[in-house]
mmCIF file of C-alpha atoms in Angstrom:
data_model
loop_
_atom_site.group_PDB
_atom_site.id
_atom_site.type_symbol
_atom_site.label_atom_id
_atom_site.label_comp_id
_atom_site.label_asym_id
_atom_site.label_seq_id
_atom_site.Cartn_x
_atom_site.Cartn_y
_atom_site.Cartn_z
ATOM 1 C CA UNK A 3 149.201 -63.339 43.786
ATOM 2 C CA UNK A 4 148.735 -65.593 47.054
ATOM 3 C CA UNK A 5 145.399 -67.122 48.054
ATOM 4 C CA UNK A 6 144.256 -64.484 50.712
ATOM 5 C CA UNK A 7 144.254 -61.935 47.643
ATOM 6 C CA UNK A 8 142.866 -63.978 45.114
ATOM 7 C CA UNK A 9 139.753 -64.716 47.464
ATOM 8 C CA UNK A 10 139.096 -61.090 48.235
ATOM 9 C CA UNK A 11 139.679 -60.045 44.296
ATOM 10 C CA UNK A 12 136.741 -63.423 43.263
ATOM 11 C CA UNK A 13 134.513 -61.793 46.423
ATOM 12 C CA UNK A 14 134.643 -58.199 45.433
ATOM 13 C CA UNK A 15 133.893 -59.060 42.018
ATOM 14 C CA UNK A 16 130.941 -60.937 42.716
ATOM 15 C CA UNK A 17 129.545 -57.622 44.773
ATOM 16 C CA UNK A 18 129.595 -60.448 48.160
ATOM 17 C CA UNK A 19 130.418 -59.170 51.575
ATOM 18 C CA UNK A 20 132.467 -61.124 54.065
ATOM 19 C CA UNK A 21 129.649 -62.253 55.886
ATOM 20 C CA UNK A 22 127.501 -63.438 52.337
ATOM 21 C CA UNK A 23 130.796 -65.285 51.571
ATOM 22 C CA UNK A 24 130.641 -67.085 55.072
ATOM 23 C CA UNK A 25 127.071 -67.737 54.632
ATOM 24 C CA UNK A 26 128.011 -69.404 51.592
ATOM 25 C CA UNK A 27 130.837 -71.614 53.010
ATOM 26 C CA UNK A 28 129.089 -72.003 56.376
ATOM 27 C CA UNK A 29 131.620 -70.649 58.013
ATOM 28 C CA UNK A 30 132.081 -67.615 60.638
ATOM 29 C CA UNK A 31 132.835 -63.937 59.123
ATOM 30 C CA UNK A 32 135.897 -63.868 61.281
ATOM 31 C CA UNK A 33 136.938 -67.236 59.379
ATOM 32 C CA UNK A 34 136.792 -65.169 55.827
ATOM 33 C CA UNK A 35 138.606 -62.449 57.244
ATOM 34 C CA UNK A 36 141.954 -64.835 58.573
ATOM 35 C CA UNK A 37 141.704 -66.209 55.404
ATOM 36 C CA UNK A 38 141.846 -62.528 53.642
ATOM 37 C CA UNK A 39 144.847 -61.401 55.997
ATOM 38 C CA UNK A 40 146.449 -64.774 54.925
ATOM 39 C CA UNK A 41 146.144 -65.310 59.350
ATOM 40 C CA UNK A 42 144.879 -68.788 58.286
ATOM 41 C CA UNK A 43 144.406 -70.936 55.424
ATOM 42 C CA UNK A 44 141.184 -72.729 54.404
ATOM 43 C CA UNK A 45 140.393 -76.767 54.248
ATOM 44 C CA UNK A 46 140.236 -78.092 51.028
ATOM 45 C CA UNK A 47 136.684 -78.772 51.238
ATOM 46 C CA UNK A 48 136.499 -75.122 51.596
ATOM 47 C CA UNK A 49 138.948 -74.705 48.752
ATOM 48 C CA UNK A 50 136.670 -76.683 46.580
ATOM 49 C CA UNK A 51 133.568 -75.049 47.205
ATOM 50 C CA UNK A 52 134.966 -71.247 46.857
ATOM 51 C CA UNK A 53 136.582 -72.381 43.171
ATOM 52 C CA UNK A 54 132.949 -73.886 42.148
ATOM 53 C CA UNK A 55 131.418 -70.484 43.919
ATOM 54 C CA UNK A 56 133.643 -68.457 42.124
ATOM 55 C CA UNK A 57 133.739 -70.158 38.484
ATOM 56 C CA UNK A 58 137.381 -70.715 38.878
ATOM 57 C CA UNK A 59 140.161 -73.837 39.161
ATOM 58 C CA UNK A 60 141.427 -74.765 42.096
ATOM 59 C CA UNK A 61 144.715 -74.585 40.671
ATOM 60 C CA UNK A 62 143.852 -70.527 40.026
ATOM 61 C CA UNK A 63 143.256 -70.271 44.053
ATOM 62 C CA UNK A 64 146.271 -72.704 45.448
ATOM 63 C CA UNK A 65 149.097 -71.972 42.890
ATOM 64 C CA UNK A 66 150.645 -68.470 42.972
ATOM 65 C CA UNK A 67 151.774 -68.020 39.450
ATOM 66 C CA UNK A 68 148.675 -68.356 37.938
ATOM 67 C CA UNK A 69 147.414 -64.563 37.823
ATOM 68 C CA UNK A 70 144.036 -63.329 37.250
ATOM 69 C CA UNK A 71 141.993 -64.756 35.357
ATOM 70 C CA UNK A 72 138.440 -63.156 33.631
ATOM 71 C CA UNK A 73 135.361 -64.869 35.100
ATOM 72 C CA UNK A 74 133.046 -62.981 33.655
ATOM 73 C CA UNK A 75 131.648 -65.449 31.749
ATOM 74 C CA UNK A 76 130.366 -67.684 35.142
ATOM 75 C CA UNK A 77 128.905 -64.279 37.080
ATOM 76 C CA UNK A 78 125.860 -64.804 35.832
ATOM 77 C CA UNK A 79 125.546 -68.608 36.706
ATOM 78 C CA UNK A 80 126.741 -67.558 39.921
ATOM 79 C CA UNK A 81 124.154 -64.807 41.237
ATOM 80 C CA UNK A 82 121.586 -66.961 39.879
ATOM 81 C CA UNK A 83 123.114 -69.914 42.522
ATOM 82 C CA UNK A 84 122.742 -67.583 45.086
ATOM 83 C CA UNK A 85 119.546 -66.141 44.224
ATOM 84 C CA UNK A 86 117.772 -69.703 43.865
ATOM 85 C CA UNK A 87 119.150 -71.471 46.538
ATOM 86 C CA UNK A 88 117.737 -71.230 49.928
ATOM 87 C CA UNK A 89 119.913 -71.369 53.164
ATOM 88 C CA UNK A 90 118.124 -74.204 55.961
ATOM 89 C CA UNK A 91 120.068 -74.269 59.212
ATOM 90 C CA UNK A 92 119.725 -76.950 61.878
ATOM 91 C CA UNK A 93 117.111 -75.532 64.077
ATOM 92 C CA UNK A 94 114.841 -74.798 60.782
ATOM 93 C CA UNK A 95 115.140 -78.308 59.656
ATOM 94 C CA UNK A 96 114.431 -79.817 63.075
ATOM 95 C CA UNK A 97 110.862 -77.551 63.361
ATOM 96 C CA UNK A 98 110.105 -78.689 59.749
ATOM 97 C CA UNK A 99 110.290 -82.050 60.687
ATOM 98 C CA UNK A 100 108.393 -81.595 64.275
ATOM 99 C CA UNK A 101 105.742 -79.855 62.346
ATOM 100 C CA UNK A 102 105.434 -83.038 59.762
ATOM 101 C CA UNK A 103 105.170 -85.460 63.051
ATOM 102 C CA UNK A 104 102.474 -83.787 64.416
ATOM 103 C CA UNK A 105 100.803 -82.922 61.466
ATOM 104 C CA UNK A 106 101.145 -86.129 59.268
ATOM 105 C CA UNK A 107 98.292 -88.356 61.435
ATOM 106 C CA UNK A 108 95.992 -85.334 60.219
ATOM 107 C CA UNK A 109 96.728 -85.269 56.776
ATOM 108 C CA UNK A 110 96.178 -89.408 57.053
ATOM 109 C CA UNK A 111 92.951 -88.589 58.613
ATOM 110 C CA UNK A 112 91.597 -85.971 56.432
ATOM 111 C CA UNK A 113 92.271 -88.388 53.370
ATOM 112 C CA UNK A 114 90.875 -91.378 55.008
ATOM 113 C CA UNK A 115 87.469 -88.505 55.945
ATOM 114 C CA UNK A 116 87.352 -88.076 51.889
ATOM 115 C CA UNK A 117 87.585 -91.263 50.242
ATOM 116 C CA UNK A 118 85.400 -93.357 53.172
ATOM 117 C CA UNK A 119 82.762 -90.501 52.878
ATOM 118 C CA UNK A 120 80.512 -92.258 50.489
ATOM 119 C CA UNK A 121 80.466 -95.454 53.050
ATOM 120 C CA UNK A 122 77.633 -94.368 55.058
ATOM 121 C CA UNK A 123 75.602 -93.607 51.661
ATOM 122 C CA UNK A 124 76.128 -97.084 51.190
ATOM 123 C CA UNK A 125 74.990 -98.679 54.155
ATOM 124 C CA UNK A 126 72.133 -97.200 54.052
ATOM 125 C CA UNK A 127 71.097 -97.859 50.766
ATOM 126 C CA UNK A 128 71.920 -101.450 51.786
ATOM 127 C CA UNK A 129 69.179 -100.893 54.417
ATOM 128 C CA UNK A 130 66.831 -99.158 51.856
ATOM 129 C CA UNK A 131 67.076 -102.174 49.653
ATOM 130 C CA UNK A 132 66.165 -104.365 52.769
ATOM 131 C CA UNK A 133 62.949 -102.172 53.094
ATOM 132 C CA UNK A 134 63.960 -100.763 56.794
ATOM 133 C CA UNK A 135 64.717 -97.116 55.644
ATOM 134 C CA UNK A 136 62.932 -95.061 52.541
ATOM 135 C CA UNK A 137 65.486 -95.221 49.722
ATOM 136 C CA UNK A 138 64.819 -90.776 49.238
ATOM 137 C CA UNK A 139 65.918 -90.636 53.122
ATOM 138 C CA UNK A 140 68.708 -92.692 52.793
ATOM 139 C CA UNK A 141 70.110 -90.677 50.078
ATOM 140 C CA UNK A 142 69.256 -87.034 52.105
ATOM 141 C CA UNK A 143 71.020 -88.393 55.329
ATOM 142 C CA UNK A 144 74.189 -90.208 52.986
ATOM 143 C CA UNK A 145 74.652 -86.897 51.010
ATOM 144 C CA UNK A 146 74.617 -85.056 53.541
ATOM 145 C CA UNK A 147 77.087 -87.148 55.693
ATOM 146 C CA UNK A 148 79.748 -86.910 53.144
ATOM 147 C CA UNK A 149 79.371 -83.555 52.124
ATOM 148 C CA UNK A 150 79.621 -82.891 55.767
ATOM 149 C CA UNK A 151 83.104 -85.558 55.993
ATOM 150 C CA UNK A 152 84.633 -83.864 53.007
ATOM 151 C CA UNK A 153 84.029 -80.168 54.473
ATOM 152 C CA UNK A 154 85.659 -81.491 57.759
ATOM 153 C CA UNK A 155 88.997 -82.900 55.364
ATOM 154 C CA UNK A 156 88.833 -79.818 53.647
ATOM 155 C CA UNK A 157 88.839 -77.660 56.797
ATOM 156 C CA UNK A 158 91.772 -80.027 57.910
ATOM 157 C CA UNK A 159 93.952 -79.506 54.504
ATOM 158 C CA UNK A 160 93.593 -75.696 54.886
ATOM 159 C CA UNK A 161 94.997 -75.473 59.193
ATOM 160 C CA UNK A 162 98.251 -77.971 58.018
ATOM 161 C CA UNK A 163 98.470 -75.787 55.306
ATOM 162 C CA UNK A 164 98.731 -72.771 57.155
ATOM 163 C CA UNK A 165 101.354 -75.158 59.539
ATOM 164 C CA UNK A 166 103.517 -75.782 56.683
ATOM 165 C CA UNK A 167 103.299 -72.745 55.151
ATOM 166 C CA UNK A 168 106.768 -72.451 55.871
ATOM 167 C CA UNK A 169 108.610 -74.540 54.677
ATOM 168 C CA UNK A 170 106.699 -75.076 50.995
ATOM 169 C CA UNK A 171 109.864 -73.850 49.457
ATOM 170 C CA UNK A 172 111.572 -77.443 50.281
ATOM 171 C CA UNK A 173 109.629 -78.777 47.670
ATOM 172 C CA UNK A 174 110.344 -76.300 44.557
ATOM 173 C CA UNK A 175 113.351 -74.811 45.269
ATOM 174 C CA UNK A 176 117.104 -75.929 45.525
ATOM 175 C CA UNK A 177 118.132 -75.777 49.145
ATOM 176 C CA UNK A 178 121.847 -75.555 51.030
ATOM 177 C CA UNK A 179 121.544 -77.355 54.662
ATOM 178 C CA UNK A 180 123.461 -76.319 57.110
ATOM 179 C CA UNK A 181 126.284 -78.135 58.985
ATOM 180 C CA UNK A 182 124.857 -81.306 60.610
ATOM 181 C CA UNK A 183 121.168 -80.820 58.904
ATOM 182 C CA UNK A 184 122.058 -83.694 56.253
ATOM 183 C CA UNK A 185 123.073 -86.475 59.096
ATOM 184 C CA UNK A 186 120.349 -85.720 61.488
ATOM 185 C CA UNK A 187 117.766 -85.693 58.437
ATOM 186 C CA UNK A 188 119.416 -89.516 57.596
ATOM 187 C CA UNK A 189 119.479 -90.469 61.226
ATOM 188 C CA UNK A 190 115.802 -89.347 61.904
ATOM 189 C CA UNK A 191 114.952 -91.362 58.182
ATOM 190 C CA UNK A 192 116.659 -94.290 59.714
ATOM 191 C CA UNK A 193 115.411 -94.873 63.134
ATOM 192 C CA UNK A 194 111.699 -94.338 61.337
ATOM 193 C CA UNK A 195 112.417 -96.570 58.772
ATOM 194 C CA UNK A 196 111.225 -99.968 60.467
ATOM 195 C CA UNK A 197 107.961 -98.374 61.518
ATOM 196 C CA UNK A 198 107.658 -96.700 58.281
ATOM 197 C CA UNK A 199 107.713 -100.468 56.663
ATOM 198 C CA UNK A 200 105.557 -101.990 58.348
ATOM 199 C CA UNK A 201 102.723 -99.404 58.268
ATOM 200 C CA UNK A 202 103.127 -99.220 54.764
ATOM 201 C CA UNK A 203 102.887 -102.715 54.637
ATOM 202 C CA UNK A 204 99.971 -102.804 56.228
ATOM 203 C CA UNK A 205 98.243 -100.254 54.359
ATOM 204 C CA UNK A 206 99.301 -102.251 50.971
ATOM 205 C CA UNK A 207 97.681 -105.572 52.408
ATOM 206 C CA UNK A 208 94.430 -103.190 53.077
ATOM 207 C CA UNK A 209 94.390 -102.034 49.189
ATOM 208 C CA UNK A 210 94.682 -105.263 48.454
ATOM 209 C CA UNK A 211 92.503 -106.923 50.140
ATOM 210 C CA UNK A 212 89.364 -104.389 49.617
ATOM 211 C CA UNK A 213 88.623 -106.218 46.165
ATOM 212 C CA UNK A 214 87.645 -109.228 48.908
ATOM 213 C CA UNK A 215 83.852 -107.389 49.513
ATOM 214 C CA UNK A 216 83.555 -107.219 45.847
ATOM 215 C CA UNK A 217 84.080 -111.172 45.171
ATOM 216 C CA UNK A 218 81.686 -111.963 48.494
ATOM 217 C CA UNK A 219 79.437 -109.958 46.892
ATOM 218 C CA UNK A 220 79.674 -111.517 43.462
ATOM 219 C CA UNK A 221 79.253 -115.312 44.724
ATOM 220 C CA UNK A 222 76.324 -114.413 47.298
ATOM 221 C CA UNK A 223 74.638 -111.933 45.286
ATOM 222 C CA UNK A 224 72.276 -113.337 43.007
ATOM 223 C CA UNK A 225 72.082 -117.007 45.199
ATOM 224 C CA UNK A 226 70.657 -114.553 47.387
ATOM 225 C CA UNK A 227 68.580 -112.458 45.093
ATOM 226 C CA UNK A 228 68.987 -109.712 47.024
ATOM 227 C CA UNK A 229 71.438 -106.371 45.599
ATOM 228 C CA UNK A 230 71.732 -105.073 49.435
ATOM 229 C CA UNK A 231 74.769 -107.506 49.633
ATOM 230 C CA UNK A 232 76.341 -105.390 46.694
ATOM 231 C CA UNK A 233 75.810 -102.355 48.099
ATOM 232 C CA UNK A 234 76.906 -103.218 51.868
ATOM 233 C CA UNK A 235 80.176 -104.682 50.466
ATOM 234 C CA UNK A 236 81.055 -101.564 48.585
ATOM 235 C CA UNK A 237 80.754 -99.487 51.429
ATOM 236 C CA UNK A 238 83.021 -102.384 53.516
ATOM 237 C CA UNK A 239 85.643 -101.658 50.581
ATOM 238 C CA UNK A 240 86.042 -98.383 50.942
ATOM 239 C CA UNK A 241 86.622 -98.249 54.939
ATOM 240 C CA UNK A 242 89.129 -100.735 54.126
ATOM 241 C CA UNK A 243 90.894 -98.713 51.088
ATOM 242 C CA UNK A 244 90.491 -95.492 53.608
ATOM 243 C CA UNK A 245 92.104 -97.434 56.449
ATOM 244 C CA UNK A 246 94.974 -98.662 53.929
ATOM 245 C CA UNK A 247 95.446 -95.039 52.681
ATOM 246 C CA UNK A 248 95.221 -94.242 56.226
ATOM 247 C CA UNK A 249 98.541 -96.140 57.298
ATOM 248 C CA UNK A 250 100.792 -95.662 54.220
ATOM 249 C CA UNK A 251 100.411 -91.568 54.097
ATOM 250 C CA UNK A 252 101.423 -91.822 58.259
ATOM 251 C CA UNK A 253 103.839 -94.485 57.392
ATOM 252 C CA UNK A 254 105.097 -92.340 54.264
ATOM 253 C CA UNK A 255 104.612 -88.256 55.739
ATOM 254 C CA UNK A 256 107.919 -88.370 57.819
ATOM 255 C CA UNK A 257 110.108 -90.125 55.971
ATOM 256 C CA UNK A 258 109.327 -87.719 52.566
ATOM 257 C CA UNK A 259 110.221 -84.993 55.005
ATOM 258 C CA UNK A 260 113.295 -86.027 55.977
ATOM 259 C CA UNK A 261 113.725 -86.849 51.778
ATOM 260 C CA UNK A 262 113.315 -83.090 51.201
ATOM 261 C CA UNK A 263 116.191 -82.416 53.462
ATOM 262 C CA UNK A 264 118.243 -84.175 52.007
ATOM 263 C CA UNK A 265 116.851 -83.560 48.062
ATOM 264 C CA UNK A 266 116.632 -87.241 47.589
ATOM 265 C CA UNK A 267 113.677 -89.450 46.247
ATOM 266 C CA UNK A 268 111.171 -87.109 44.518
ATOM 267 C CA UNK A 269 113.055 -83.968 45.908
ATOM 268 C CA UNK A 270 116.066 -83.904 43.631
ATOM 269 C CA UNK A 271 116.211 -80.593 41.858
ATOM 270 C CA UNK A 272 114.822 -83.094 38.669
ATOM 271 C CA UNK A 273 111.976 -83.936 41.078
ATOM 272 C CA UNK A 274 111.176 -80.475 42.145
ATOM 273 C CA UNK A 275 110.756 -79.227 38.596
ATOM 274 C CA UNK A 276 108.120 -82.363 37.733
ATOM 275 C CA UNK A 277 105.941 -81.336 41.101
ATOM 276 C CA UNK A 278 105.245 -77.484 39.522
ATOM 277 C CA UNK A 279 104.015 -78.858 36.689
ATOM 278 C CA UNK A 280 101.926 -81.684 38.199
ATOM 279 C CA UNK A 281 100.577 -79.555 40.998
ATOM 280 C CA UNK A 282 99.347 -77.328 37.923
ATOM 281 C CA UNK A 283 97.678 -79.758 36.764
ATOM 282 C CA UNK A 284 96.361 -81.362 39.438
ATOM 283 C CA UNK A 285 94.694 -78.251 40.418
ATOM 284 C CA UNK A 286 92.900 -78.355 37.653
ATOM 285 C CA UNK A 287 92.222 -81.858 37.058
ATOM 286 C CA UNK A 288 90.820 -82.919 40.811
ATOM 287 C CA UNK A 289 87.855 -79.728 40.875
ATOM 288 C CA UNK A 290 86.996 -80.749 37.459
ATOM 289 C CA UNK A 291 86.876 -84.976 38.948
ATOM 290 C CA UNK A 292 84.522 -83.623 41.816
ATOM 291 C CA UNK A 293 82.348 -81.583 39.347
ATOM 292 C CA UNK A 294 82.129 -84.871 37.198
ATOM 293 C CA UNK A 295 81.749 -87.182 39.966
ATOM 294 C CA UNK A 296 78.724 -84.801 41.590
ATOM 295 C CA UNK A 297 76.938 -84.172 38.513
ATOM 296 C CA UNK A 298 77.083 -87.797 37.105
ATOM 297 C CA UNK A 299 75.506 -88.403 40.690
ATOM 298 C CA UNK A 300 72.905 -86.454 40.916
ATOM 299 C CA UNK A 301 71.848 -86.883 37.322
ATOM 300 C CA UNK A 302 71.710 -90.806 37.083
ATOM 301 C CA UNK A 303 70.947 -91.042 40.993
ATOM 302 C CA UNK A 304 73.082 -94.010 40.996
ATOM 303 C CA UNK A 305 75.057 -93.494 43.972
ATOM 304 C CA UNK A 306 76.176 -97.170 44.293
ATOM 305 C CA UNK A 307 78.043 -97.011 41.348
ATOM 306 C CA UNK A 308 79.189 -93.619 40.364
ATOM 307 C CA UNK A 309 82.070 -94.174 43.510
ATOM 308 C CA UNK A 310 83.702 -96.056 40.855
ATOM 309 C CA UNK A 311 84.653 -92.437 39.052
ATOM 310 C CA UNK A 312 87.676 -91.622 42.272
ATOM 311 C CA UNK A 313 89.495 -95.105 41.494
ATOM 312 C CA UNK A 314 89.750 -94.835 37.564
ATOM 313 C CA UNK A 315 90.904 -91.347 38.044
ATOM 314 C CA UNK A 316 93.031 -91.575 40.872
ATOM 315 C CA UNK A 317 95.041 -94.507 38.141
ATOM 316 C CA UNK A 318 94.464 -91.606 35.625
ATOM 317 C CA UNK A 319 96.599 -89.252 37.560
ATOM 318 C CA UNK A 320 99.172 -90.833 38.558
ATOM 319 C CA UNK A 321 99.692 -92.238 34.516
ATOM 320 C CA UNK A 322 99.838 -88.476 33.977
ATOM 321 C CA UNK A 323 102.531 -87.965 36.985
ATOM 322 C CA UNK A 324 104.011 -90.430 35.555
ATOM 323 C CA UNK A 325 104.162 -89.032 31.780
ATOM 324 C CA UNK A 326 105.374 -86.100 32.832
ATOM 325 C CA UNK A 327 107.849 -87.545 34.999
ATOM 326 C CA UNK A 328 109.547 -88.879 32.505
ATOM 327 C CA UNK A 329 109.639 -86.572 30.057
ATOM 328 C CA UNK A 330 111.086 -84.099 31.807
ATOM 329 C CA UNK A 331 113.909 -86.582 32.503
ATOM 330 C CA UNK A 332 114.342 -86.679 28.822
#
C-alpha cells in the first residue's frame, strides 16, 4: 500500500474529512487531496505530524511493505487531541495581544485603586490625631473613599473582563497556533522585553523601599510623642506599594500574553492545570479575606492597623500557589 492510500485509510478511520485533516496539518484541503491522488507528496514535517495524529510509525506511512496496521488502541487518545485542543490563527493571536496592550494599564490601575484605597483613611486620621479634623469624620469620609476606590476597580475588572472574554481559553486549555503565530508572539516578547525590565525593576525598588515610612516612623515617633507620624507614614507606604504594583503588572501584562501563545512560563499545559485549581481557590479565599478584613475593622475600629491583614495574606496565597504548584508537578 503506497502513502496516498495509507493516509486516506488513517483519515477515514478517524471519521476526519479532508478539510479537518488540513486544519490539523495547517495546510490547504486541496494539499490533502494531491497527497490522496499521490499528485504530490508531503514534507516530512508533515510526515511526522500525520504519524503522531494518526497513532502510527512513520515507517507504517513511508515504507510500502508494511500493510495495515490496527490503531485502535490510539483512537481514543486521538479524538480527545482534537477535542481539547483549540485552533488560534494569526489574526486571533494578534487581537489577543492588541486587546492585552490596551487593556493591561487598566488592570495596573484598578489594582493600584484597591490596595492604595485605605491611604486617604490614613491621612486623615493623621490629621485627626493632630486635632484639625474629628477622628468619627475622618473615618465616615476614609470609608467611604475606599469603598468608593474599590467599587471603581471592581467596575474596571468586570469591562476587561468582558474584553477578554475571548480569549480565557488560552489560559486552561491546550492550544495549536497557526503558521507564523509562534514567531510573531517571540518577536512581540522580545522587542517588549527591555521595557518590560525596567518597569519591573522599578516597581521592585518601590516594594522595597515602602518599609522606608515604617523605619521614619519608628525613629521619629515617640522623640516626637506624637502617633500622627505613624499613621501618615502608613498611608505614604501604601501609595508607594500601589505605585510598585502599578509598574510590574504593566511591565508584566504583555509579556504573559505573548507567554500564553506560545504555552511557555506558567502556560505550559502543567501550568494550565495548577491555575483551575488555584483560581478555585482563590475565589474562595479573597471574599472570605475582605469579609475578615471588614469585620475585624469595624469591630476593633482600628483602621490604622487592620491594613496589615492584605500583606500577610497576599504572602499566604501565593505559599498556597505555590503548594499546589508543586504538587501537581509531582
Amino acid at each position: 500500500m503506497i502513502l496516498a492510500d495509507k493516509i486516506i485509510n488513517e483519515r477515514k478511520k478517524l471519521g476526519w474529512s479532508q478539510e479537518e485533516l488540513a486544519d490539523q496539518l495547517d495546510v490547504s484541503r486541496q494539499s490533502v487531496s494531491k497527497w490522496e491522488s499521490a499528485q504530490s507528496t508531503p514534507d516530512l514535517n508533515k510526515i511526522l505530524k500525520m504519524a503522531d495524529l494518526f497513532g502510527v510509525s512513520t515507517d507504517y506511512l513511508l515504507k510500502d511493505e508494511i500493510e495495515v496496521v490496527d490503531t485502535s488502541e490510539y483512537k481514543e487518545d486521538v479524538a480527545s487531541y482534537k477535542e481539547d485542543t483549540r485552533k488560534v490563527s494569526l489574526e486571533e493571536a494578534t487581537r489577543f495581544l492588541e486587546v492585552v496592550k490596551r487593556t493591561a494599564p487598566k488592570v495596573a490601575f484598578g489594582v493600584s485603586l484597591c490596595i492604595a484605597s485605605p491611604a486617604l483613611l490614613m491621612f486623615l486620621l493623621g490629621f485627626s490625631e493632630m486635632g484639625y479634623i474629628g477622628e468619627n469624620l475622618a473615618v465616615a469620609i476614609g470609608i467611604v473613599v475606599l469603598l468608593v476606590m474599590v467599587a471603581c476597580a471592581v467596575f474596571m475588572f468586570i469591562m476587561i473582563n468582558q474584553e477578554r472574554k475571548p480569549f480565557e481559553f488560552l489560559e486552561t486549555v491546550k492550544i495549536d497556533t497557526a503558521y507564523g503565530v509562534d514567531g510573531m508572539a517571540k518577536e512581540r516578547k522580545a522587542e517588549f522585553e527591555s521595557r518590560r525590565t525596567m518597569m519591573v525593576g522599578f516597581g521592585v525598588m518601590c516594594c522595597i523601599l515602602c518599609s522606608v515610612p515604617l523605619i521614619i516612623s519608628a525613629l521619629f515617633s515617640e522623640k516626637c510623642g506624637n502617633e500622627s507620624l505613624v499613621v501618615f507614614m502608613v498611608g505614604v507606604l501604601l501609595i508607594l506599594v500601589s505605585t510598585g504594583v502599578n509598574l510590574i503588572i504593566n511591565g508584566s501584562e504583555y509579556s504573559t500574553a505573548c507567554d500564553k501563545l506560545l504555552q511557555s512560563g506558567d502556560y505550559t499545559l502543567e501550568g494550565k492545570k495548577a491555575s483551575k485549581k488555584i483560581g478555585k481557590i482563590g475565589s474562595i479565599y479573597w471574599p472570605v479575606v475582605v469579609a475578615a478584613y471588614l469585620g475585624a475593622s469595624f469591630v476593633t475600629g482600628m483602621w490604622e492597623y487592620t491594613w496589615i491583614i492584605w500583606p500577610v495574606m497576599a504572602v499566604l496565597f501565593g505559599a498556597v500557589a505555590g503548594i499546589v504548584k508543586a504538587s501537581m508537578k509531582e
